[in-house]
Coordinates of C-alpha atoms and ligand atoms in Angstrom, one line a residue:
X1 CA 250.1 79.4 73.3
X2 CA 249.7 76.3 71.1
X3 CA 252.8 74.0 71.2
X4 CA 253.9 71.8 68.3
X5 CA 256.7 69.2 68.6
X6 CA 259.0 68.0 65.8
X7 CA 262.3 66.1 65.6
X8 CA 263.7 68.8 63.3
X9 CA 262.5 72.4 62.7
X10 CA 263.8 73.7 59.3
X11 CA 263.8 77.5 59.1
X12 CA 263.5 78.8 55.5
X13 CA 261.8 77.3 52.4
X14 CA 264.4 78.3 49.7
X15 CA 266.3 75.6 47.9
X16 CA 268.4 74.6 50.8
X17 CA 265.5 74.4 53.4
X18 CA 263.3 72.5 51.0
X19 CA 266.2 70.2 50.2
X20 CA 266.8 69.6 53.9
X21 CA 263.1 68.6 54.2
X22 CA 263.4 66.3 51.3
X23 CA 266.5 64.6 52.6
X24 CA 265.2 64.3 56.1
X25 CA 261.9 62.6 54.9
X26 CA 264.1 60.2 52.9
X27 CA 265.7 59.3 56.2
X28 CA 262.2 58.6 57.6
X29 CA 262.0 61.8 59.7
X30 CA 259.0 64.1 59.6
X31 CA 260.5 67.6 59.9
X32 CA 258.5 70.8 60.2
X33 CA 259.5 73.6 57.9
X34 CA 258.5 77.3 58.1
X35 CA 258.9 79.8 55.4
X36 CA 257.9 83.4 55.9
X37 CA 256.7 83.9 52.3
X38 CA 253.3 82.6 51.2
X39 CA 254.8 80.3 48.6
X40 CA 257.9 79.3 46.8
X41 CA 260.0 81.8 44.9
X42 CA 258.4 83.1 41.7
X43 CA 261.7 84.5 40.6
X44 CA 264.4 82.3 38.8
X45 CA 267.6 82.9 40.6
X46 CA 269.8 79.8 40.9
X47 CA 269.6 77.8 37.7
X48 CA 272.6 75.7 37.5
X49 CA 272.2 72.5 39.6
X50 CA 275.7 71.3 39.9
X51 CA 276.8 67.7 39.4
X52 CA 277.1 66.9 43.1
X53 CA 273.7 68.4 43.9
X54 CA 272.3 66.3 41.0
X55 CA 273.9 63.2 42.5
X56 CA 272.2 63.9 45.9
X57 CA 268.9 64.4 44.1
X58 CA 269.4 61.2 42.1
X59 CA 269.8 59.4 45.4
X60 CA 266.3 60.5 46.5
X61 CA 264.8 59.8 43.0
X62 CA 264.5 63.4 41.8
X63 CA 267.1 63.4 39.0
X64 CA 264.6 62.5 36.2
X65 CA 262.0 64.9 37.5
X66 CA 264.4 67.8 37.5
X67 CA 265.6 67.1 34.0
X68 CA 262.0 66.9 32.9
X69 CA 261.0 70.4 34.1
X70 CA 260.3 73.0 31.4
X71 CA 263.7 74.7 31.8
X72 CA 265.4 71.3 32.3
X73 CA 264.1 70.1 28.9
X74 CA 264.5 73.4 27.1
X75 CA 268.0 74.1 28.3
X76 CA 269.4 70.6 28.1
X77 CA 271.3 71.4 24.9
X78 CA 272.6 74.8 26.0
X79 CA 276.3 75.3 26.6
X80 CA 278.9 77.9 26.7
X81 CA 279.3 81.5 27.5
X82 CA 279.3 83.9 24.5
X83 CA 280.0 87.7 24.1
X84 CA 277.9 89.9 21.9
X85 CA 277.1 93.5 21.1
X86 CA 273.4 92.6 21.5
X87 CA 271.4 89.6 20.6
X88 CA 270.6 91.1 17.2
X89 CA 274.1 92.5 16.8
X90 CA 277.6 91.2 16.3
X91 CA 278.8 88.2 18.3
X92 CA 282.4 88.2 19.5
X93 CA 284.5 85.0 20.1
X94 CA 283.0 83.1 23.0
X95 CA 284.4 83.2 26.5
X96 CA 286.4 80.0 27.0
X97 CA 288.5 78.8 29.8
X98 CA 289.8 75.2 30.5
X99 CA 288.2 75.2 33.8
X100 CA 284.7 75.6 32.2
X101 CA 285.1 72.3 30.4
X102 CA 282.8 70.0 32.3
X103 CA 285.0 66.9 32.4
X104 CA 282.4 65.3 34.5
X105 CA 281.1 63.0 31.9
X106 CA 283.0 60.0 33.1
X107 CA 283.2 60.8 36.7
X108 CA 279.5 60.9 37.5
X109 CA 276.3 59.1 36.5
X110 CA 274.6 62.4 36.2
X111 CA 275.6 65.9 35.2
X112 CA 275.3 69.6 35.6
X113 CA 271.7 70.6 34.8
X114 CA 270.0 73.8 34.2
X115 CA 266.7 74.0 36.1
X116 CA 265.3 77.3 37.1
X117 CA 264.7 77.9 40.8
X118 CA 261.0 78.7 40.3
X119 CA 260.5 75.2 38.9
X120 CA 262.9 73.4 41.2
X121 CA 261.4 74.7 44.5
X122 CA 257.8 73.6 43.8
X123 CA 259.2 70.1 42.8
X124 CA 261.1 69.9 46.2
X125 CA 258.0 71.2 48.0
X126 CA 255.8 68.5 46.5
X127 CA 258.2 65.7 47.3
X128 CA 258.8 66.8 50.9
X129 CA 255.0 67.2 51.5
X130 CA 254.1 63.8 49.9
X131 CA 256.8 62.2 52.1
X132 CA 255.4 63.5 55.3
X133 CA 257.1 66.7 56.0
X134 CA 254.9 69.4 57.6
X135 CA 255.6 72.6 55.4
X136 CA 254.1 75.8 56.6
X137 CA 254.4 78.8 54.3
X138 CA 253.5 82.2 55.6
X139 CA 255.0 81.2 59.0
X140 CA 258.0 83.0 60.3
X141 CA 260.5 82.4 63.1
X142 CA 260.5 85.3 65.6
X143 CA 262.8 83.9 68.3
X144 CA 264.3 80.8 69.7
X145 CA 266.1 79.5 72.7
X146 CA 267.8 76.1 73.4
X147 CA 268.5 73.9 76.4
X148 CA 270.2 70.5 76.8
X149 CA 267.3 68.6 75.3
X150 CA 266.0 70.8 72.5
X151 CA 265.1 74.0 70.8
X152 CA 262.1 76.1 71.6
X153 CA 261.1 78.4 68.7
X154 CA 258.4 81.0 68.6
X155 CA 256.7 81.1 65.2
X156 CA 254.2 83.7 63.9
X157 CA 251.6 83.2 61.3
X158 CA 251.9 86.2 59.0
X159 CA 248.3 86.2 57.9
X160 CA 246.7 86.3 61.4
X161 CA 249.6 87.5 63.5
X162 CA 248.9 84.5 65.8
X163 CA 252.0 83.0 67.5
X164 CA 252.7 79.4 68.6
X165 CA 255.7 77.5 70.0
X166 CA 257.6 74.7 68.4
X167 CA 259.6 72.3 70.5
X168 CA 262.3 70.6 68.3
X169 CA 265.1 68.3 68.9
X170 CA 267.2 70.2 66.4
X171 CA 266.9 73.3 64.2
X172 CA 268.3 73.6 60.7
X173 CA 268.6 77.3 59.8
X174 CA 268.3 77.9 56.0
X175 CA 267.1 81.5 56.2
X176 CA 269.3 82.9 53.5
X177 CA 272.2 85.3 53.2
X178 CA 270.8 87.9 55.7
X179 CA 270.1 85.1 58.2
X180 CA 268.3 86.8 61.1
X181 CA 269.1 83.7 63.2
X182 CA 272.8 83.9 62.4
X183 CA 272.7 87.6 63.4
X184 CA 270.8 86.8 66.7
X185 CA 273.4 84.2 67.5
X186 CA 276.2 86.7 67.0
X187 CA 278.0 84.5 64.5
X188 CA 280.2 86.7 62.3
X189 CA 281.3 86.2 58.7
X190 CA 284.6 86.7 57.0
X191 CA 285.9 86.5 53.5
X192 CA 286.0 88.7 50.4
X193 CA 283.0 90.8 51.2
X194 CA 280.9 92.4 48.6
X195 CA 282.3 92.0 45.1
X196 CA 279.5 93.5 42.9
X197 CA 275.9 94.6 42.8
X198 CA 273.3 93.5 40.2
X199 CA 269.7 93.9 39.2
X200 CA 268.3 90.6 38.1
X201 CA 265.4 91.4 35.6
X202 CA 263.1 88.5 34.7
X203 CA 261.2 89.3 31.5
X204 CA 259.0 87.9 28.8
X205 CA 259.7 88.7 25.2
X206 CA 259.7 86.3 22.2
X207 CA 263.3 86.2 21.1
X208 CA 263.0 82.9 19.2
X209 CA 263.8 84.3 15.8
X210 CA 266.6 86.5 17.0
X211 CA 268.2 83.7 18.9
X212 CA 268.1 81.3 15.9
X213 CA 270.1 78.1 16.4
X214 CA 272.2 79.5 19.1
X215 CA 272.0 77.8 22.5
X216 CA 274.2 79.5 25.1
X217 CA 274.0 79.4 28.9
X218 CA 274.8 83.0 29.2
X219 CA 275.7 85.9 26.9
X220 CA 277.8 88.8 28.0
X221 CA 276.3 91.8 26.3
X222 CA 278.1 95.1 25.9
X223 CA 277.1 98.2 23.8
X224 CA 276.8 101.9 24.3
X225 CA 273.5 101.6 26.2
X226 CA 273.9 98.5 28.4
X227 CA 276.4 96.1 29.9
X228 CA 274.7 93.0 31.1
X229 CA 274.4 89.2 31.2
X230 CA 271.6 87.8 29.1
X231 CA 270.4 84.3 30.2
X232 CA 267.7 82.1 28.6
X233 CA 265.1 80.6 30.8
X234 CA 263.4 78.6 28.0
X235 CA 265.2 79.7 24.8
X236 CA 262.0 81.3 23.5
X237 CA 260.0 83.8 25.6
X238 CA 261.4 83.8 29.2
X239 CA 264.7 85.3 29.9
X240 CA 266.8 87.0 32.5
X241 CA 269.0 90.1 32.3
X242 CA 271.7 90.6 35.0
X243 CA 272.6 94.3 35.0
X244 CA 275.6 95.3 37.1
X245 CA 275.1 98.4 39.2
X246 CA 277.6 100.7 40.9
X247 CA 277.3 100.9 44.7
X248 CA 275.7 104.3 44.1
X249 CA 273.1 103.0 41.6
X250 CA 272.5 100.0 43.9
X251 CA 271.8 102.4 46.7
X252 CA 269.2 104.2 44.5
X253 CA 267.9 101.1 42.8
X254 CA 264.3 102.3 43.3
X255 CA 264.9 104.3 40.2
X256 CA 264.8 101.1 38.2
X257 CA 261.2 101.1 37.4
X258 CA 259.4 99.1 34.7
X259 CA 260.3 101.5 32.0
X260 CA 264.0 101.5 32.7
X261 CA 264.1 97.7 32.9
X262 CA 262.3 97.5 29.6
X263 CA 264.9 99.9 28.0
X264 CA 267.8 97.8 29.3
X265 CA 266.2 94.7 27.9
X266 CA 265.6 96.3 24.5
X267 CA 269.2 97.6 24.4
X268 CA 270.5 94.1 25.3
X269 CA 268.4 92.5 22.6
X270 CA 269.2 95.3 20.1
X271 CA 265.5 95.9 19.1
X272 CA 264.2 99.3 20.2
X273 CA 260.6 98.3 19.3
X274 CA 260.6 94.9 21.1
X275 CA 257.4 94.1 23.0
X276 CA 258.6 93.3 26.5
X277 CA 256.8 92.3 29.8
X278 CA 258.9 92.7 33.0
X279 CA 258.0 89.7 35.3
X280 CA 260.1 90.9 38.2
X281 CA 263.3 92.6 39.1
X282 CA 265.4 91.6 42.1
X283 CA 268.5 93.4 43.3
X284 CA 271.3 91.3 44.7
X285 CA 274.8 91.5 46.0
X286 CA 277.6 89.2 44.9
X287 CA 279.8 88.5 47.9
X288 CA 282.1 85.9 49.2
X289 CA 281.6 85.3 52.9
X290 CA 281.7 82.3 55.3
X291 CA 280.2 82.2 58.7
X292 CA 282.7 81.7 61.5
X293 CA 280.6 78.9 62.9
X294 CA 278.0 76.6 61.3
X295 CA 276.6 75.4 64.6
X296 CA 275.5 76.6 68.0
X297 CA 274.5 73.6 70.1
X298 CA 271.4 72.1 68.5
X299 CA 271.1 74.9 65.9
X300 CA 272.9 74.4 62.5
X301 CA 273.4 77.0 59.7
X302 CA 273.1 75.7 56.2
X303 CA 273.1 77.2 52.7
X304 CA 273.4 81.0 52.2
X305 CA 273.1 81.6 56.0
X306 CA 276.4 79.8 56.3
X307 CA 278.1 81.0 53.2
X308 CA 277.6 83.2 50.2
X309 CA 279.5 83.3 46.9
X310 CA 279.2 85.0 43.6
X311 CA 277.2 83.0 41.0
X312 CA 280.3 82.4 38.7
X313 CA 280.6 78.7 38.7
X314 CA 277.0 78.1 39.9
X315 CA 278.3 76.6 43.2
X316 CA 276.0 78.6 45.6
X317 CA 272.9 76.4 46.0
X318 CA 274.9 73.2 45.3
X319 CA 277.1 73.9 48.3
X320 CA 274.0 74.5 50.5
X321 CA 272.3 71.3 49.1
X322 CA 275.4 69.4 50.2
X323 CA 275.2 71.0 53.6
X324 CA 271.5 69.9 53.9
X325 CA 272.4 66.3 52.9
X326 CA 275.3 66.1 55.2
X327 CA 273.2 67.2 58.1
X328 CA 270.2 65.1 57.2
X329 CA 271.8 61.6 57.4
X330 CA 273.7 62.6 60.6
X331 CA 270.7 64.0 62.3
X332 CA 268.6 60.9 61.3
X333 CA 271.3 58.5 62.7
X334 CA 271.3 60.4 66.0
X335 CA 267.5 60.5 66.2
X336 CA 267.3 56.8 65.4
X337 CA 269.7 56.2 68.3
X338 CA 272.4 54.7 66.0
X339 CA 274.9 57.4 66.8
X340 CA 275.6 59.7 69.7
X341 CA 275.3 63.5 69.3
X342 CA 279.1 63.7 68.8
X343 CA 278.5 62.7 65.1
X344 CA 276.8 66.1 64.7
X345 CA 280.1 67.8 65.4
X346 CA 281.4 66.5 62.1
X347 CA 279.0 68.7 60.2
X348 CA 281.0 71.8 61.0
X349 CA 284.4 70.2 60.7
X350 CA 283.5 68.8 57.3
X351 CA 281.5 71.6 55.8
X352 CA 283.4 74.7 56.9
X353 CA 286.6 73.9 55.0
X354 CA 284.6 72.9 51.9
X355 CA 282.6 76.2 52.0
X356 CA 285.8 78.2 52.3
X357 CA 287.5 76.4 49.4
X358 CA 284.3 76.7 47.2
X359 CA 283.8 80.4 48.0
X360 CA 287.4 81.0 47.0
X361 CA 286.8 79.2 43.7
X362 CA 283.7 81.2 43.0
X363 CA 285.4 84.5 43.8
X364 CA 288.4 83.7 41.6
X365 CA 286.1 82.9 38.7
X366 CA 284.3 86.3 39.3
X367 CA 287.6 88.1 38.9
X368 CA 288.3 86.3 35.6
X369 CA 285.1 87.4 33.8
X370 CA 284.8 89.9 30.9
X371 CA 284.7 93.4 32.4
X372 CA 286.7 92.4 35.4
X373 CA 289.7 90.6 33.9
X374 CA 291.7 90.9 37.1
X375 CA 294.9 88.8 37.3
X376 CA 294.3 85.4 38.8
X377 CA 297.4 83.2 39.7
X378 CA 298.0 80.6 37.0
X379 CA 296.3 77.3 37.9
X380 CA 294.5 78.7 40.9
X381 CA 291.1 78.1 39.3
X382 CA 290.2 74.4 39.4
X383 CA 287.8 72.8 36.9
X384 CA 284.1 73.0 37.8
X385 CA 283.8 69.3 38.3
X386 CA 286.7 69.3 40.7
X387 CA 285.1 72.0 42.9
X388 CA 281.7 70.2 42.8
X389 CA 282.9 66.7 43.4
X390 CA 286.4 66.4 44.6
X391 CA 286.2 68.0 48.0
X392 CA 287.6 66.0 50.9
X393 CA 286.5 65.5 54.5
X394 CA 288.9 65.2 57.4
X395 CA 290.0 61.6 58.2
X396 CA 290.6 60.8 61.9
X397 CA 290.2 64.6 62.7
X398 CA 293.0 65.7 60.4
X399 CA 291.8 68.4 57.9
X400 CA 293.3 67.5 54.4
X401 CA 295.8 70.0 53.1
X402 CA 294.1 70.4 49.8
X403 CA 290.3 70.3 50.5
X404 CA 289.9 70.4 46.7
X405 CA 292.1 68.0 44.8
X406 CA 292.3 67.9 41.1
X407 CA 293.6 64.3 40.8
X408 CA 290.4 62.8 42.1
X409 CA 289.6 60.7 45.1
X410 CA 290.7 57.3 43.8
X411 CA 288.8 55.6 46.6
X412 CA 290.9 57.3 49.4
X413 CA 289.2 57.7 52.7
X414 CA 287.7 61.2 53.1
X415 CA 286.9 61.4 49.4
X416 CA 283.7 60.7 47.4
X417 CA 283.7 57.1 46.3
X418 CA 284.3 57.0 42.5
X419 CA 281.6 56.4 40.0
X420 CA 281.8 53.3 37.7
X421 CA 279.0 51.7 35.7
X422 CA 278.1 48.3 37.1
X423 CA 275.2 45.9 36.3
X424 CA 272.6 44.7 38.7
X425 CA 270.4 41.9 37.5
X426 CA 271.4 42.9 34.0
X427 CA 270.5 46.6 34.5
X428 CA 273.1 49.3 34.3
X429 CA 273.6 51.1 37.6
X430 CA 276.3 53.4 39.0
X431 CA 278.5 52.4 42.0
X432 CA 276.9 55.5 43.5
X433 CA 273.5 53.9 43.3
X434 CA 274.7 51.4 45.9
X435 CA 274.9 54.2 48.5
X436 CA 271.3 55.0 49.4
X437 CA 272.0 57.8 51.9
X438 CA 270.5 55.9 54.8
X439 CA 273.1 53.3 55.7
X440 CA 276.8 52.7 55.6
X441 CA 277.7 50.3 52.8
X442 CA 280.4 47.7 52.5
X443 CA 281.4 46.8 49.0
X444 CA 283.6 43.8 48.8
X445 CA 285.8 42.9 45.8
X446 CA 285.1 39.8 43.7
X447 CA 287.3 37.7 46.1
X448 CA 286.3 39.5 49.2
X449 CA 283.6 37.1 50.5
X450 CA 285.1 37.2 54.1
X451 CA 284.5 41.0 54.2
X452 CA 281.0 40.4 52.9
X453 CA 280.4 37.9 55.7
X454 CA 281.9 40.1 58.4
X455 CA 279.6 43.0 57.3
X456 CA 276.6 40.9 58.5
X457 CA 277.8 41.1 62.1
X458 CA 278.3 44.9 62.2
X459 CA 276.3 47.2 64.5
X460 CA 274.9 49.6 63.6
X461 CA 273.9 47.6 60.6
X462 CA 275.6 48.2 57.3
X463 CA 274.4 47.1 53.9
X464 CA 276.8 44.7 52.1
X465 CA 277.5 43.9 48.4
X466 CA 280.0 41.8 46.7
X467 CA 281.2 42.5 43.2
X468 CA 280.4 39.5 41.1
X469 CA 277.8 38.0 43.5
X470 CA 274.0 38.3 43.9
X471 CA 273.5 39.7 40.4
X472 CA 276.0 42.6 40.8
X473 CA 278.5 42.6 38.0
X474 CA 281.5 44.8 37.0
X475 CA 281.6 44.4 33.2
X476 CA 284.6 46.7 32.8
X477 CA 286.6 44.9 35.5
X478 CA 287.7 48.3 36.8
X479 CA 286.0 48.3 40.3
X480 CA 289.0 47.2 42.4
X481 CA 291.5 49.5 40.6
X482 CA 289.2 52.5 40.7
X483 CA 288.9 52.1 44.5
X484 CA 292.6 51.3 45.1
X485 CA 291.9 47.9 46.6
X486 CA 292.9 44.4 45.6
X487 CA 290.2 42.0 44.4
X488 CA 290.0 40.3 47.9
X489 CA 289.7 43.8 49.5
X490 CA 286.7 46.0 50.3
X491 CA 285.6 49.6 50.8
X492 CA 283.4 50.9 53.6
X493 CA 281.4 53.9 52.4
X494 CA 279.3 56.3 54.5
X495 CA 275.6 56.9 53.6
X496 CA 276.5 60.0 51.7
X497 CA 278.9 58.1 49.5
X498 CA 282.1 59.2 51.0
X499 CA 284.8 56.6 51.7
X500 CA 285.3 55.7 55.3
X501 CA 288.0 53.0 54.9
X502 CA 289.6 50.6 52.6
X503 CA 290.6 47.1 53.4
X504 CA 293.1 44.8 51.8
X505 CA 293.6 41.0 52.2
X506 CA 295.9 41.7 55.1
X507 CA 293.4 43.4 57.3
X508 CA 291.2 41.4 59.8
X509 CA 287.6 41.3 58.8
X510 CA 286.6 40.4 62.4
X511 CA 287.7 43.9 63.7
X512 CA 288.8 46.3 61.0
X513 CA 285.3 47.4 59.7
X514 CA 284.1 48.0 63.3
X515 CA 287.2 50.0 64.1
X516 CA 286.7 52.0 60.9
X517 CA 283.1 52.8 61.7
X518 CA 284.1 53.8 65.2
X519 CA 286.4 56.4 63.6
X520 CA 283.2 58.4 63.0
X521 CA 282.6 60.3 66.2
X522 CA 279.5 59.2 68.0
X523 CA 279.4 55.8 66.3
X524 CA 280.1 53.1 68.9
X525 CA 280.3 50.3 66.4
X526 CA 280.8 46.7 67.1
X527 CA 281.1 43.4 65.4
X528 CA 278.6 41.1 67.1
X529 CA 279.7 37.6 67.8
X530 CA 279.0 35.4 64.7
X531 CA 276.3 33.3 66.6
X532 CA 274.2 36.4 67.1
X533 CA 274.4 37.7 63.6
X534 CA 271.1 36.4 62.4
X535 CA 269.1 38.2 65.1
X536 CA 271.3 41.1 66.0
X537 CA 272.1 42.6 62.7
X538 CA 271.1 42.9 59.2
X539 CA 272.3 40.2 56.9
X540 CA 274.0 41.2 53.7
X541 CA 271.8 41.5 50.7
Ligands
FAD601 C1 271.4 85.9 40.5 C2 271.8 84.7 41.2 C3 272.1 83.6 40.4 C4 272.5 82.4 41.1 N1 272.7 81.3 40.3 C5 273.1 80.2 40.9 C6 273.3 79.0 40.1 O1 273.2 79.0 38.9 N2 273.6 77.9 40.8 C7 273.7 77.8 42.1 O2 274.0 76.7 42.7 N3 273.5 78.9 42.9 C8 273.2 80.1 42.3 N4 273.0 81.2 43.0 C9 273.0 81.1 44.5 C10 271.7 80.5 45.0 O3 270.6 81.3 44.6 C11 271.7 80.5 46.6 O4 272.9 80.0 47.0 C12 270.6 79.6 47.1 O5 269.4 79.9 46.5 C13 270.5 79.7 48.6 O6 269.4 79.1 49.1 P1 269.0 79.2 50.6 O7 267.8 78.3 50.7 O8 270.2 78.9 51.4 O9 268.6 80.7 50.8 P2 267.4 81.5 50.2 O10 267.0 81.1 48.8 O11 267.7 82.9 50.4 O12 266.1 81.1 51.1 C14 266.0 81.5 52.5 C15 264.6 81.5 52.8 O13 264.4 81.7 54.2 C16 263.3 82.5 54.4 N5 263.4 83.1 55.7 C17 264.2 84.1 56.1 N6 264.0 84.4 57.4 C18 263.0 83.6 57.9 C19 262.3 83.5 59.1 N7 262.6 84.2 60.1 N8 261.3 82.6 59.2 C20 260.9 81.8 58.1 N9 261.5 81.9 56.9 C21 262.6 82.8 56.8 C22 263.3 83.5 53.3 O14 262.0 84.0 53.0 C23 263.8 82.6 52.1 O15 262.8 82.0 51.4 C24 272.6 82.4 42.4 C25 272.3 83.5 43.2 C26 271.9 84.7 42.6 C27 271.6 85.8 43.4

């Protein structure tokens, strides 16, 4: 049997697998991705790309391309959830909740973006391929085993039935909610189980006139014939209708042929004679479940294979995209020999608590929607941007009490470093643009020259910046305060933009950064003697 070797095998070419391939190529790796379907998904499913996912895509230069897709452009001005009898009928007061208010305008350089999955996946595919990933559609994983040095996978070409072997250093499993790999590994899931069943109807009908000037994200429709969610794909002729089904209806969903789907669409629109073309109909289960483990040796679960949640809040794919990013920089560091394999253990210790907290938030939102209106404890639902951005990772092994904290990170270790607008060579950049995903970064305050110099001697190498030097300016003068350090202090930030440590004028530049780096398992960091700094480490930029 033919044998192919790769540093990382990614199983599944949905949003999470494709994102993993993009993030790995960004790290200079050339992963192999296999996807059982012949192409990317033709059906729009996930559409809300949350603010953290957008930050991660911004890091790899995809933010503008995502906003520039057909749905990205068409839906850029859409907001809010409305309630109506039908699109042509009476509109009730909108569905409003404090937690829906974005609030992310000042906390991120980017924002929540609507981009349909059938446009986002091809974009990710193209980027991964042009960056050197080997993407094989129509190839499926049929089995795998692992030993101390790697994973051996058996892959089948679905067109010819031919099988071949892939020998990989690591395997990232993004094979979706039903995850055959998770099942084979015997990893169980727990949580809230199935919450509801739906049929997701994708249709073409020109609703431009009926829609008028309205620009909503979603409309809850309720009348004598249908109860459903109506969602614009392009505000004109492409739409989605989410029809809730009872468990019995779901079991007999074959009864939903084209005619029945058309009738549901016409009832939701409120026009019995509307010309409609059904483009697809996908059944799905809304559930809140988290896998008991995200890792078995060299095999890592990411995305829906690790956690599923109801779409309320649009956190599903974003959480998986965060998984993929978290794994990519760690795998790359280990593969480059900059960190020991212990670093990979932090994938599970960081991502499992975040997945649990996020699933809980999505479930609470699903109980608080029209038609459910189940009691939710006051204040239990946190604002969307808090769920998407303010999650915390353990520091020194201690899991934070509140994985999601409404008050924001404020530069504390374990939190995402705050966003502020700076200027570099006269151009506006975000503090987040200083973290390129590949290296740890030390940012010194305006009077923190000694931290900046100490960074040059660190191994593995870090990138260093000093506010107020080398063209980097802080026009608002808020950098130090926002990070909770004095102007002669510094912050050490991981490649993913999470704060590793903060230093004040009282800490020792000769030892403190290396000690802080060493707090990351697997990183045997050192401060090289000053004389060796020009050859042994990267000089500050
Ligand atoms: C109706 C709906 C609306 C949603 N809206 C949003 C939203 O607005 N925002 C949001 O963030 N999330 C949303 N979600 C959630 C989001 O769709 C998922 O979280 C996300 O798509 C999961 O991506 P994934 O790559 O992990 O899994 P999937 O998209 O399921 O991809 C898994 C892939 O693995 C492949 N595969 C499986 N087995 C094998 C094998 N053996 N070999 C090779 N390939 C294999 C499958 O063919 C599939 O393509 C929504 C979900 C639904 C159902």
